[in-house]
PDB file of C-alpha atoms and ligand atoms in Angstrom:
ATOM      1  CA  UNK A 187      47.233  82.514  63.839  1.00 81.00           C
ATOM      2  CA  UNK A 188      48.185  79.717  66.306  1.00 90.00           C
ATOM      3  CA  UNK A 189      50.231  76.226  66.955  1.00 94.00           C
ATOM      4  CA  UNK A 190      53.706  78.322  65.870  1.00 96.00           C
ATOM      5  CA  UNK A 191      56.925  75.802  65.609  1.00 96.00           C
ATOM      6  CA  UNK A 192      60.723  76.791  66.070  1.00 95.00           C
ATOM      7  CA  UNK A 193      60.434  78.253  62.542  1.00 95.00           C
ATOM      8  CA  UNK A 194      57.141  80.016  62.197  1.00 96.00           C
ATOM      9  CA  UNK A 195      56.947  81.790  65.371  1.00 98.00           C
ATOM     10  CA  UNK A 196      59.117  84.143  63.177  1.00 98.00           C
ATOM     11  CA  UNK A 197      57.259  85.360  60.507  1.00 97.00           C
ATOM     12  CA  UNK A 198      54.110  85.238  62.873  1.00 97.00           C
ATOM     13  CA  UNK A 199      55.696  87.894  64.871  1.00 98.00           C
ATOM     14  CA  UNK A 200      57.382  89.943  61.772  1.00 98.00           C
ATOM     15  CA  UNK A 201      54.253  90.039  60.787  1.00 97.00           C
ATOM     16  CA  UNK A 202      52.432  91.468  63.986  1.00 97.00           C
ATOM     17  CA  UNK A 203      55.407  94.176  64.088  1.00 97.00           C
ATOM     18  CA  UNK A 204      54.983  94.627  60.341  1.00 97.00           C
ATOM     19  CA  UNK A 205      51.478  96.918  61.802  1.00 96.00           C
ATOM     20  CA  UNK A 206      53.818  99.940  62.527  1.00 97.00           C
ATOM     21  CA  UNK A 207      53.074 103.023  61.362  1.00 98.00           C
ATOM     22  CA  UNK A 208      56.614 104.500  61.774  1.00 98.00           C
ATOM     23  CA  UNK A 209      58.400 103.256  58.802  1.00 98.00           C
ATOM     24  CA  UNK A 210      61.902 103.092  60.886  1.00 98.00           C
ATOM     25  CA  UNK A 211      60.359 101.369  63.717  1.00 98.00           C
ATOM     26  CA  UNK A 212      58.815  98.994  61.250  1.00 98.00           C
ATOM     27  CA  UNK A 213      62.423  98.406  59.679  1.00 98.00           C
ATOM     28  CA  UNK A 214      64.137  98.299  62.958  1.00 98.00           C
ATOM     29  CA  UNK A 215      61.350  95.700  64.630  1.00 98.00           C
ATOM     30  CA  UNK A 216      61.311  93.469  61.961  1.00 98.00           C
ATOM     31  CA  UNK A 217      65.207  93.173  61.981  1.00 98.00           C
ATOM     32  CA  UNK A 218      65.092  92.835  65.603  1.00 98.00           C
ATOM     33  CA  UNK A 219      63.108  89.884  65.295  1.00 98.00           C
ATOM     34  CA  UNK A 220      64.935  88.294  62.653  1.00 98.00           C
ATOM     35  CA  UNK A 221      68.552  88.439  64.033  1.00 98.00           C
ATOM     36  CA  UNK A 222      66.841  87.212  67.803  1.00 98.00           C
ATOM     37  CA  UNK A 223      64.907  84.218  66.348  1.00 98.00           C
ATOM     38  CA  UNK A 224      67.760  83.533  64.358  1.00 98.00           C
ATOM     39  CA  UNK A 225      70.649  84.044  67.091  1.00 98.00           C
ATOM     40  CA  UNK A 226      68.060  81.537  69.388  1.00 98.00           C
ATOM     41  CA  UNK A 227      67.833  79.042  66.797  1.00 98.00           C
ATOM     42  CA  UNK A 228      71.667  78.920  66.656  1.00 98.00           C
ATOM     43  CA  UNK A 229      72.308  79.211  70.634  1.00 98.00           C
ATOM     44  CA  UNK A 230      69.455  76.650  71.324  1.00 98.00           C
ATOM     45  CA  UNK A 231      69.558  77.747  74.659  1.00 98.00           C
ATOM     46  CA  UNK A 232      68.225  75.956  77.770  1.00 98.00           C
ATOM     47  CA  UNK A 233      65.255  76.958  79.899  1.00 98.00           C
ATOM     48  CA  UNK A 234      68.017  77.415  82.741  1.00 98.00           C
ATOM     49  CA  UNK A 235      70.367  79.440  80.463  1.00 98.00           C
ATOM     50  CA  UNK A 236      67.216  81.656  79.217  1.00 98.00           C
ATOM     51  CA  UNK A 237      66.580  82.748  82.716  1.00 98.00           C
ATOM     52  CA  UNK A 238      70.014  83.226  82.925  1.00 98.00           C
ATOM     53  CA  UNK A 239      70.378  85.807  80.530  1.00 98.00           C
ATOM     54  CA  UNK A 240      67.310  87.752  81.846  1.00 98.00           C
ATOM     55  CA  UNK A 241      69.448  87.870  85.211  1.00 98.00           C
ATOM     56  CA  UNK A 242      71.770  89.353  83.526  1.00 98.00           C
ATOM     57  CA  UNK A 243      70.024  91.881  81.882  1.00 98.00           C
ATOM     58  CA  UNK A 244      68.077  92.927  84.954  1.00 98.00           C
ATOM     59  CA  UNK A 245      71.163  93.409  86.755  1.00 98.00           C
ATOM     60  CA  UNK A 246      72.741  95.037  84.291  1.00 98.00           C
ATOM     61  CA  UNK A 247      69.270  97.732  84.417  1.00 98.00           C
ATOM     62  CA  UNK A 248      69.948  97.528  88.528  1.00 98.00           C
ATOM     63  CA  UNK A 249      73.801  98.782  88.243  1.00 97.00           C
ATOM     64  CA  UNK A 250      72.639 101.819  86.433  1.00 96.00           C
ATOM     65  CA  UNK A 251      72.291 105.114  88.491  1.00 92.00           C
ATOM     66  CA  UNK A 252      73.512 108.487  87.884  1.00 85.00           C
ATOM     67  CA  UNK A 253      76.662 108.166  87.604  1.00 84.00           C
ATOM     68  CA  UNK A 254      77.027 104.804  86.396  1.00 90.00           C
ATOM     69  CA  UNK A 255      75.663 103.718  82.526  1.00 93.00           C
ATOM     70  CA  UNK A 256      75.819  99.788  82.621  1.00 97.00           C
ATOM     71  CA  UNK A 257      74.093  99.102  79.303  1.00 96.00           C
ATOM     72  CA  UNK A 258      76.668 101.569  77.524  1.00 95.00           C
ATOM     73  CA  UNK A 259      79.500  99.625  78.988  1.00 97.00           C
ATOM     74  CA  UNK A 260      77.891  96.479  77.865  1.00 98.00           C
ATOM     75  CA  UNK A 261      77.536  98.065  74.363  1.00 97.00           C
ATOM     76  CA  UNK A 262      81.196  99.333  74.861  1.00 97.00           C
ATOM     77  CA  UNK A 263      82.499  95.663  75.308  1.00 98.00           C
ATOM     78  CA  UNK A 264      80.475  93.857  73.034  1.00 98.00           C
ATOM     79  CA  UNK A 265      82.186  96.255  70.111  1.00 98.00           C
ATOM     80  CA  UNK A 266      78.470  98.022  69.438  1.00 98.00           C
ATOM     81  CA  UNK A 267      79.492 101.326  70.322  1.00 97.00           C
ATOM     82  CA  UNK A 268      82.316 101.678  67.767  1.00 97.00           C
ATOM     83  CA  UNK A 269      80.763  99.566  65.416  1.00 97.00           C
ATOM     84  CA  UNK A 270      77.845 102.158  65.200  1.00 97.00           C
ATOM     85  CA  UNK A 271      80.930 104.929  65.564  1.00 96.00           C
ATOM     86  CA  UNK A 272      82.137 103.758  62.338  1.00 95.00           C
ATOM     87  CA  UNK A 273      79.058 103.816  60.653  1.00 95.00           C
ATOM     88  CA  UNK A 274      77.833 107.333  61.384  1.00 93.00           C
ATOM     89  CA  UNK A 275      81.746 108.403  61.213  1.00 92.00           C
ATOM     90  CA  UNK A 276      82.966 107.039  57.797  1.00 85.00           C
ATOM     91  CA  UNK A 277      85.004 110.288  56.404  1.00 81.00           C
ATOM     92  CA  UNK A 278      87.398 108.021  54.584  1.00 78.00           C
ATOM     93  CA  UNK A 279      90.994 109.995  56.394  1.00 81.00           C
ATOM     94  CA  UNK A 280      90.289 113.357  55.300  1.00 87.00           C
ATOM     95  CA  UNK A 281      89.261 114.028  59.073  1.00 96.00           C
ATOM     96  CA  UNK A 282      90.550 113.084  62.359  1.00 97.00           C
ATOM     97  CA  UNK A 283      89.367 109.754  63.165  1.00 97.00           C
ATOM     98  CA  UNK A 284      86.495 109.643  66.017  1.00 97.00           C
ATOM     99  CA  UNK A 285      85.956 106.814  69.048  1.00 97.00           C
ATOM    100  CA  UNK A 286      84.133 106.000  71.847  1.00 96.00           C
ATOM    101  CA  UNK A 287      82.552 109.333  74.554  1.00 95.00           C
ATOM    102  CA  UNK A 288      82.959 106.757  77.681  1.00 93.00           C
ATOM    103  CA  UNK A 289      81.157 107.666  80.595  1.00 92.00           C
ATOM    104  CA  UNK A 290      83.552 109.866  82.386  1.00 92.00           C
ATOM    105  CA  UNK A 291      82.772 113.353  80.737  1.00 94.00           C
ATOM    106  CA  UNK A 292      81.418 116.417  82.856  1.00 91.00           C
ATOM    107  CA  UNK A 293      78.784 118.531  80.899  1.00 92.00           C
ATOM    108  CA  UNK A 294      80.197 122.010  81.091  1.00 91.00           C
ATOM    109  CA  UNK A 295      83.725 120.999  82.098  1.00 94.00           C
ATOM    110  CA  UNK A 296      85.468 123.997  84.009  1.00 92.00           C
ATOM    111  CA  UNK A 297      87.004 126.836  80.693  1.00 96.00           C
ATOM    112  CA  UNK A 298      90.229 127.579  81.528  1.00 97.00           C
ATOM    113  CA  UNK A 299      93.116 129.835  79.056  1.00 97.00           C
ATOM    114  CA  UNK A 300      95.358 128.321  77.096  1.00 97.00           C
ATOM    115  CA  UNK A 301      98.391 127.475  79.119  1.00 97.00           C
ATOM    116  CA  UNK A 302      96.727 126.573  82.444  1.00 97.00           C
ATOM    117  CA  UNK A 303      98.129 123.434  84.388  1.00 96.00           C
ATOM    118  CA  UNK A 304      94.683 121.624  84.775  1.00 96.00           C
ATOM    119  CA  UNK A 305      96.026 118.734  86.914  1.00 95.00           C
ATOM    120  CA  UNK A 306      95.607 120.698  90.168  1.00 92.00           C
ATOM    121  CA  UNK A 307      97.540 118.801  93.197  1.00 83.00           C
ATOM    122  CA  UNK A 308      97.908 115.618  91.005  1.00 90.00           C
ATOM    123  CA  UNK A 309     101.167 114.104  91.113  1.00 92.00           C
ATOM    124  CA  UNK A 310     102.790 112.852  87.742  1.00 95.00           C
ATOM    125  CA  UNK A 311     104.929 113.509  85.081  1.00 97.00           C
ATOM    126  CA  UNK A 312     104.352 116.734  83.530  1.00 97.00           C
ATOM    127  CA  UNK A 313     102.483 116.695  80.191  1.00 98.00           C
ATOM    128  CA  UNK A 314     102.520 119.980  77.534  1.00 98.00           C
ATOM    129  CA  UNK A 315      99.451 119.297  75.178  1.00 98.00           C
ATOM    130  CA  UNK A 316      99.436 121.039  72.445  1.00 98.00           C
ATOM    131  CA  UNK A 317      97.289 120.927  68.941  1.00 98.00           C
ATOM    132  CA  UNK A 318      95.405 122.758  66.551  1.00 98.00           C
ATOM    133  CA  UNK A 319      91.961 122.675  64.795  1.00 98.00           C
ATOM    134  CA  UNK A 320      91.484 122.488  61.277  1.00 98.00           C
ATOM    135  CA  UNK A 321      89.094 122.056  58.265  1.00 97.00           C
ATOM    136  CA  UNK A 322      90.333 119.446  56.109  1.00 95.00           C
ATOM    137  CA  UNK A 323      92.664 121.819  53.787  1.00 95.00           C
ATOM    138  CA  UNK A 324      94.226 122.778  56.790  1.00 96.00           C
ATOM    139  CA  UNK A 325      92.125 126.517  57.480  1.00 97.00           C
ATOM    140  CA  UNK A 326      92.635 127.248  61.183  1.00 98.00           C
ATOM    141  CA  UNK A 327      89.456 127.198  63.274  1.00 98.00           C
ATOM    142  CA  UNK A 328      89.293 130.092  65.657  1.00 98.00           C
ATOM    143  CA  UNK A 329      87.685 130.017  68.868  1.00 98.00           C
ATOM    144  CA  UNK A 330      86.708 126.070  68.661  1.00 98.00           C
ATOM    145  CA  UNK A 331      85.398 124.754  71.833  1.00 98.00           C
ATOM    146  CA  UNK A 332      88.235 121.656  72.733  1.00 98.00           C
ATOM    147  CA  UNK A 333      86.986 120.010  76.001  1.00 98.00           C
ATOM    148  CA  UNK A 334      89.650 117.410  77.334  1.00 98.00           C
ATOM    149  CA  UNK A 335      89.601 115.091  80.109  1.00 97.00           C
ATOM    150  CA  UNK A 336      92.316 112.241  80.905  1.00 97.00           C
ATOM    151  CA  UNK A 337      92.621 109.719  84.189  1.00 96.00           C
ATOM    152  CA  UNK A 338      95.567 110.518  86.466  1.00 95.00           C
ATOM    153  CA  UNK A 339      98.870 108.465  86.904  1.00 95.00           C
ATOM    154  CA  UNK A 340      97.093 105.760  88.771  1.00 93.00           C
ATOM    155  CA  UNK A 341      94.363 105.359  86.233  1.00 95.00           C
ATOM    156  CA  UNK A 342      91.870 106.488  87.676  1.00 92.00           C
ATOM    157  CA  UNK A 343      89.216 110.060  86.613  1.00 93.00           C
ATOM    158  CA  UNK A 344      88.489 112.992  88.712  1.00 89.00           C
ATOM    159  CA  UNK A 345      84.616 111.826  89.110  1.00 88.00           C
ATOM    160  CA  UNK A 346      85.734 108.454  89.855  1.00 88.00           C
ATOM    161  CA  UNK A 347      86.903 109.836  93.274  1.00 84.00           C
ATOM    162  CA  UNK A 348      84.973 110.657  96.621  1.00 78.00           C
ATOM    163  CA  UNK A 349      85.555 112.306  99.856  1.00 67.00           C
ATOM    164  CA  UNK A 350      88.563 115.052 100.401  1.00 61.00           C
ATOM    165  CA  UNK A 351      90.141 114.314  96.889  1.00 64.00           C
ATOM    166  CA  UNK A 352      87.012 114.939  95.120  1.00 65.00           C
ATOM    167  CA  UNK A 353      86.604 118.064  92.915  1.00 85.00           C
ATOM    168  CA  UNK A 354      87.132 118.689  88.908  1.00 89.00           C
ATOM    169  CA  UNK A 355      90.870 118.193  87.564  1.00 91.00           C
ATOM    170  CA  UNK A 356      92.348 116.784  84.704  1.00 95.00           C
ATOM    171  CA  UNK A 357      89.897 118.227  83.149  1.00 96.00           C
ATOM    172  CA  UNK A 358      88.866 121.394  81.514  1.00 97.00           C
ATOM    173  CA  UNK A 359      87.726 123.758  78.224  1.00 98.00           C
ATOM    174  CA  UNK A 360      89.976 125.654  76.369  1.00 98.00           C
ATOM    175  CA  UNK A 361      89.052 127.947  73.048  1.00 98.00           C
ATOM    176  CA  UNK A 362      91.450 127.477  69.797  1.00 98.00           C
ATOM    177  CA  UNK A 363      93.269 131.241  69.139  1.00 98.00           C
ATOM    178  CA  UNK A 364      93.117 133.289  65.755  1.00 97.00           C
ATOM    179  CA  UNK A 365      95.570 130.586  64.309  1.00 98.00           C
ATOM    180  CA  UNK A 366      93.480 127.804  65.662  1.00 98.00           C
ATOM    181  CA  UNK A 367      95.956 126.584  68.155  1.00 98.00           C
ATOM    182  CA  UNK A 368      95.645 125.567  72.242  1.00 98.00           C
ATOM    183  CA  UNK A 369      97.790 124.378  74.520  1.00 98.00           C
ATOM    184  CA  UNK A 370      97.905 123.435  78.348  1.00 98.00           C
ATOM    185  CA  UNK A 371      99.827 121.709  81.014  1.00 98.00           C
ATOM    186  CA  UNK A 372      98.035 118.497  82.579  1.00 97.00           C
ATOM    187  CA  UNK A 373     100.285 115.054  83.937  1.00 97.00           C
ATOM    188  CA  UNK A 374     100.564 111.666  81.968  1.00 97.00           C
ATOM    189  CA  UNK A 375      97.275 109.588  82.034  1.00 97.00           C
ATOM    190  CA  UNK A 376      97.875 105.990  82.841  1.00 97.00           C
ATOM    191  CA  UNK A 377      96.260 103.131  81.275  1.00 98.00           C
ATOM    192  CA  UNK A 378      92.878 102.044  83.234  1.00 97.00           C
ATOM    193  CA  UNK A 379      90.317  98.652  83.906  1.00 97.00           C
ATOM    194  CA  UNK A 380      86.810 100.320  82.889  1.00 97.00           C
ATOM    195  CA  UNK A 381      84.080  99.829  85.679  1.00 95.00           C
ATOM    196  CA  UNK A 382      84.533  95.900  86.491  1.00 97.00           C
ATOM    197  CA  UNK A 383      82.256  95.527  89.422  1.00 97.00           C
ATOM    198  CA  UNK A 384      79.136  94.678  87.516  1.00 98.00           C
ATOM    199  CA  UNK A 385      77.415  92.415  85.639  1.00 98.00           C
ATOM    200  CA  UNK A 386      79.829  93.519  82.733  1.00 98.00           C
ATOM    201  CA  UNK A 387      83.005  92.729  84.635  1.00 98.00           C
ATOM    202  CA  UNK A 388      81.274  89.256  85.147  1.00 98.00           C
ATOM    203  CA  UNK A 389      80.531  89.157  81.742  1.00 98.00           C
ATOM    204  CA  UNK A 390      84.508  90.269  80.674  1.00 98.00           C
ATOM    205  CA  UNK A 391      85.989  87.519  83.196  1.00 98.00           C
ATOM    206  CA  UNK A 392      83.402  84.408  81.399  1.00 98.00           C
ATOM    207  CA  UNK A 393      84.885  85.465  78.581  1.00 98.00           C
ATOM    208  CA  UNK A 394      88.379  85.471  79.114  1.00 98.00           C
ATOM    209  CA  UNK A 395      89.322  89.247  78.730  1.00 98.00           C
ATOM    210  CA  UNK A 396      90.508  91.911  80.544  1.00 98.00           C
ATOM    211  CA  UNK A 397      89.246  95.096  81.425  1.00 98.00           C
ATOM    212  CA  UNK A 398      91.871  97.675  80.627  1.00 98.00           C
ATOM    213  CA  UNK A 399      91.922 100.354  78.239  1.00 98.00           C
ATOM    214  CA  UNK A 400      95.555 101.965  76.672  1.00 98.00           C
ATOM    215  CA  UNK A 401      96.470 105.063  78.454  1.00 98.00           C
ATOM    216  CA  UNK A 402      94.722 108.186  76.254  1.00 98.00           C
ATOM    217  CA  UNK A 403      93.498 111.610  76.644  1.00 98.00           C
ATOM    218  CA  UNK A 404      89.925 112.508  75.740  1.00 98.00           C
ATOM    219  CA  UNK A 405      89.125 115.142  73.213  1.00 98.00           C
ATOM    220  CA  UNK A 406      85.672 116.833  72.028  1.00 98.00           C
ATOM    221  CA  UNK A 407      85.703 119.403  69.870  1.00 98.00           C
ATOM    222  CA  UNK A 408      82.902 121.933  68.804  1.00 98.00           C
ATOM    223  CA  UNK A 409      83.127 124.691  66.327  1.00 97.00           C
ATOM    224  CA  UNK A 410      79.880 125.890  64.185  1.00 96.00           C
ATOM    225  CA  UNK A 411      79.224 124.669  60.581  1.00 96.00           C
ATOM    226  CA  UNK A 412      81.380 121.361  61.832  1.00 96.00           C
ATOM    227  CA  UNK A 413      80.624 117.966  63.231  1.00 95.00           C
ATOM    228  CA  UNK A 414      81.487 117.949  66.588  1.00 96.00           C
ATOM    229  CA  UNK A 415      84.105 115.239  66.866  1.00 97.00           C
ATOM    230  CA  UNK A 416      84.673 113.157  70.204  1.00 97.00           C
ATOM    231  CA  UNK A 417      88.111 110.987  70.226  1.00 98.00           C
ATOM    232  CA  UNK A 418      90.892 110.352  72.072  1.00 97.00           C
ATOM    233  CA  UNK A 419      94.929 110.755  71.686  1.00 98.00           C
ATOM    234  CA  UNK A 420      96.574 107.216  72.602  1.00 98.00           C
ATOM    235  CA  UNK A 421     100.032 107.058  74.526  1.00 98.00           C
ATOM    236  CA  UNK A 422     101.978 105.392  72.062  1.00 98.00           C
ATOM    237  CA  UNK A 423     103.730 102.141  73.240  1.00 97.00           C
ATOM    238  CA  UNK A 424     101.062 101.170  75.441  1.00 98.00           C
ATOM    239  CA  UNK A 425     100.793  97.499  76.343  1.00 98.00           C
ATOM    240  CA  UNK A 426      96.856  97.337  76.158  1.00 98.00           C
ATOM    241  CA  UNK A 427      96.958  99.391  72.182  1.00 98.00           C
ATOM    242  CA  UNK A 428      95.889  96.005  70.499  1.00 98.00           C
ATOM    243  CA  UNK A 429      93.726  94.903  73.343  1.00 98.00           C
ATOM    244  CA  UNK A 430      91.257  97.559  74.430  1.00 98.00           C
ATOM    245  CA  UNK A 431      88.219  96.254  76.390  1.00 98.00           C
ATOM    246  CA  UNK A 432      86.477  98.430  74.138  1.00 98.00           C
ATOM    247  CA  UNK A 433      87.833  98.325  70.676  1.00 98.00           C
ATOM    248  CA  UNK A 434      88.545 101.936  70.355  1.00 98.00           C
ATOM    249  CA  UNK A 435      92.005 102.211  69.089  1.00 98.00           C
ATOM    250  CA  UNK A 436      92.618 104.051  65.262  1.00 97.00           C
ATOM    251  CA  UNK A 437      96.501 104.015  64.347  1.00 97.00           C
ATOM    252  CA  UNK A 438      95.745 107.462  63.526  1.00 97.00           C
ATOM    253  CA  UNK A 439      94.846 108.507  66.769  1.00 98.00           C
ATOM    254  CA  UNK A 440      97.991 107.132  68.273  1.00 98.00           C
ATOM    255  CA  UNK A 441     101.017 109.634  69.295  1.00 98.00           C
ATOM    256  CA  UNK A 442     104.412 109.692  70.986  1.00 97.00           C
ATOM    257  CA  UNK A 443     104.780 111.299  73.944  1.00 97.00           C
ATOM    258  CA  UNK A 444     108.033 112.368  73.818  1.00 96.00           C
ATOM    259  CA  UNK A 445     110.056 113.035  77.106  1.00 97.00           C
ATOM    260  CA  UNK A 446     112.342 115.784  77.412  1.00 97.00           C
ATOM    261  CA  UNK A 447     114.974 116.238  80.438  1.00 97.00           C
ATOM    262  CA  UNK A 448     115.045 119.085  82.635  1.00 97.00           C
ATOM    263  CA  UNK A 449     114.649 122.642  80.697  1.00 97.00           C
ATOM    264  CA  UNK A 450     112.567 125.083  79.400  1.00 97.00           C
ATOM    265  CA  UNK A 451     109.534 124.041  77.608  1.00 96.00           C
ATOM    266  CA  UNK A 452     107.852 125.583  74.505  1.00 94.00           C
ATOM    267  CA  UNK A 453     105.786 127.977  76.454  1.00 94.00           C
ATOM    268  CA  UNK A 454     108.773 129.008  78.853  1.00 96.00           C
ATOM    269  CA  UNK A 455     108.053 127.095  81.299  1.00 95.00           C
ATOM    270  CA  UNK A 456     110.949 125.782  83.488  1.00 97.00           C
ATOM    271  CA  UNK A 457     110.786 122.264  84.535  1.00 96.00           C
ATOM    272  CA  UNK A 458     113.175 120.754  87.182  1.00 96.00           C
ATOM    273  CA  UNK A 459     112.314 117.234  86.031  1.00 95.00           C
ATOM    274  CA  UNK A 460     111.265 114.977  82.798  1.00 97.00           C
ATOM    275  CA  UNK A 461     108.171 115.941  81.251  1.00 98.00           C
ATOM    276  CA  UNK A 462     106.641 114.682  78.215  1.00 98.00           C
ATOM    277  CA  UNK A 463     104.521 116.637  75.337  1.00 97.00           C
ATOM    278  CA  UNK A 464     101.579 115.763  73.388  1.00 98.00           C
ATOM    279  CA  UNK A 465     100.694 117.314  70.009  1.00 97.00           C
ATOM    280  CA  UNK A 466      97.749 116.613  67.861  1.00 98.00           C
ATOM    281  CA  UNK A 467      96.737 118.379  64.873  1.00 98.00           C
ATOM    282  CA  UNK A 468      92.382 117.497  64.796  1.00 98.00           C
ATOM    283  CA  UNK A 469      90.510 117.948  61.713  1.00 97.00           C
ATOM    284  CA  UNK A 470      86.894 118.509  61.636  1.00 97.00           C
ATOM    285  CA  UNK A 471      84.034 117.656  59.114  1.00 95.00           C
ATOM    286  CA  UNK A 472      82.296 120.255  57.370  1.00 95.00           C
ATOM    287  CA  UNK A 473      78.533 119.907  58.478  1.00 91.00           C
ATOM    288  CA  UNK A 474      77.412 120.154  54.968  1.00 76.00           C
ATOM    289  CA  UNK A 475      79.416 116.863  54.439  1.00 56.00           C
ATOM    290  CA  UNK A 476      77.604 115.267  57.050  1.00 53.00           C
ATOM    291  CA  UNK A 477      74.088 116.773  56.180  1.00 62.00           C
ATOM    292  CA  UNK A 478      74.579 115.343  51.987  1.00 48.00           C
ATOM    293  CA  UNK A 479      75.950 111.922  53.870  1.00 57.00           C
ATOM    294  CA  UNK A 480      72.949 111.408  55.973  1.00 57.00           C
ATOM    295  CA  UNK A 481      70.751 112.317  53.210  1.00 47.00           C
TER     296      UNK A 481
HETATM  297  C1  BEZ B 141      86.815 105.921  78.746  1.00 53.08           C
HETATM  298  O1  BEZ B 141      87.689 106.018  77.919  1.00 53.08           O
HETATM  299  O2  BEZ B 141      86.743 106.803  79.598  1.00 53.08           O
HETATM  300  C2  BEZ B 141      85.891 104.728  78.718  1.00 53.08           C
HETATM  301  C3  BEZ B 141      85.328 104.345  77.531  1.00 53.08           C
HETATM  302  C4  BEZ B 141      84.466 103.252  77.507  1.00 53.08           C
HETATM  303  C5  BEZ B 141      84.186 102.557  78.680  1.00 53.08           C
HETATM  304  C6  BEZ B 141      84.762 102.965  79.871  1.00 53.08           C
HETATM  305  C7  BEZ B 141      85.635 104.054  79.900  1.00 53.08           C
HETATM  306 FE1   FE B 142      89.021 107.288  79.131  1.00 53.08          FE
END
């Protein structure tokens, strides 16, 4: 096979792909070439722009390191990371809703007891987070595994510092009790610009947007015979709720954090100031659910 034009080249190479012996990388190549051809044939782009795009893409491979996931952020921006969120995570309300990971979680965040003030020398307004795990009809879930992690009052995450400040906080593990319930102390996370120092930032300011994300406090939660769910509680009110550089907001996942004046808080705790509290009550998916969906 030879002398392709803009319109054979296609099935040419669907049919080189068509060769492999994996019948999902057979499905996903031939789609892959498809959509490309087809999103080339619309673009028409130049020579000039072509090269273009591979500079982009190489930087983007060149801002990765440890500690810093380009191509997720890329997928983050470009909607790809919920939009394959909300297909694997379709449970039609009868659980809580799930969003984006982001790349600011520890692996074996720091377990702490219920009730600890995880915010360490942070300053802020006082937050009392409080929730429960459930199945679906409401059963408590004893001794689930609810990691949570939140940016500080100036945006920004624990890891995202260096030097003296550096060190885990705002941050930690807690278990769910008999009844299913936690609680700790933490301050108010602020809303945040995601990493815009890259090729994505570059990409966000072409395009006209902004970089921020609504103020929100990460939650995964593990129990066994459950899919383990990975969301976030939004700060109701915030400015950036309908504008999120990475399209992660659910109304559902959206809660008032209501201040209360100087006093005694549900735990007994006496605060000389305002504080605000944060209750969620999270709702996981029976694994057999997911199993029979997947099936
Ligand atoms: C985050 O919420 O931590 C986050 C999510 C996606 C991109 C950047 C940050
Ligand atoms: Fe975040």
């Amino acid at each position: 096979m030879r002398n392709f034009d803009q319109f054979s080249i296609t099935d040419a190479v669907r049919e080189r792909v068509a060769g492999a012996t994996d019948p999902r990388i057979r499905q996903i190549s031939d789609a892959l070439v498809r959509h490309l051809h087809d999103f080339i044939r619309e673009v028409r782009p130049t020579q000039a722009e072509w090269e273009q795009g591979i500079a982009f893409l190489t930087a983007t491979g060149h801002m990765c390191s440890g500690t810093r996931q380009e191509f997720i952020l890329l997928s983050d921006t470009l909607g790809v990371s919920m939009l394959v969120d909300a297909i694997n995570h379709d449970h039609q309300g009868k659980v809580t809703e799930s969003t984006v990971l982001g790349p600011f979680y520890v692996e074996g965040p720091p377990e702490a007891p219920c009730g600890t003030d995880i915010s360490g020398d942070l300053a802020g307004q006082p937050m009392f987070a409080s929730g429960t795990v459930t199945t679906p009809d409401g059963t408590p879930l004893a001794n689930a595994i609810v990691d949570v992690w939140h940016s500080d009052e100036d945006g920004y995450y624990d890891v995202q510092h260096t030097g003296e400040e550096a060190g885990l906080v705002a941050r930690a593990r807690f278990r769910t009790d008999a009844q299913g319930r936690f609680h700790f102390w933490s301050i108010k996370p602020a809303a945040y610009p995601i990493p815009h120092d890259g090729p994505v930032g570059k990409m966000l300011e072409a395009q006209g947007r902004h970089p921020w994300r609504p103020a929100h406090v990460h939650f995964m939660i593990e129990a066994p015979g459950f899919e383990k769910l990975v969301t976030h509680v939004f700060v109701g009110g915030d400015p950036y709720l309908d504008s999120d550089a990475v399209f992660g907001v659910k109304d559902s996942l959206i809660r008032e954090f209501e201040v209360s004046g100087p006093g005694t808080a549900p735990d007994g705790r006496v605060l000389d100031r305002d504080w605000c509290a944060l209750h969620y009550d999270f709702q996981l998916n029976p694994l057999s659910e997911a199993a029979s969906k997947a099936a």
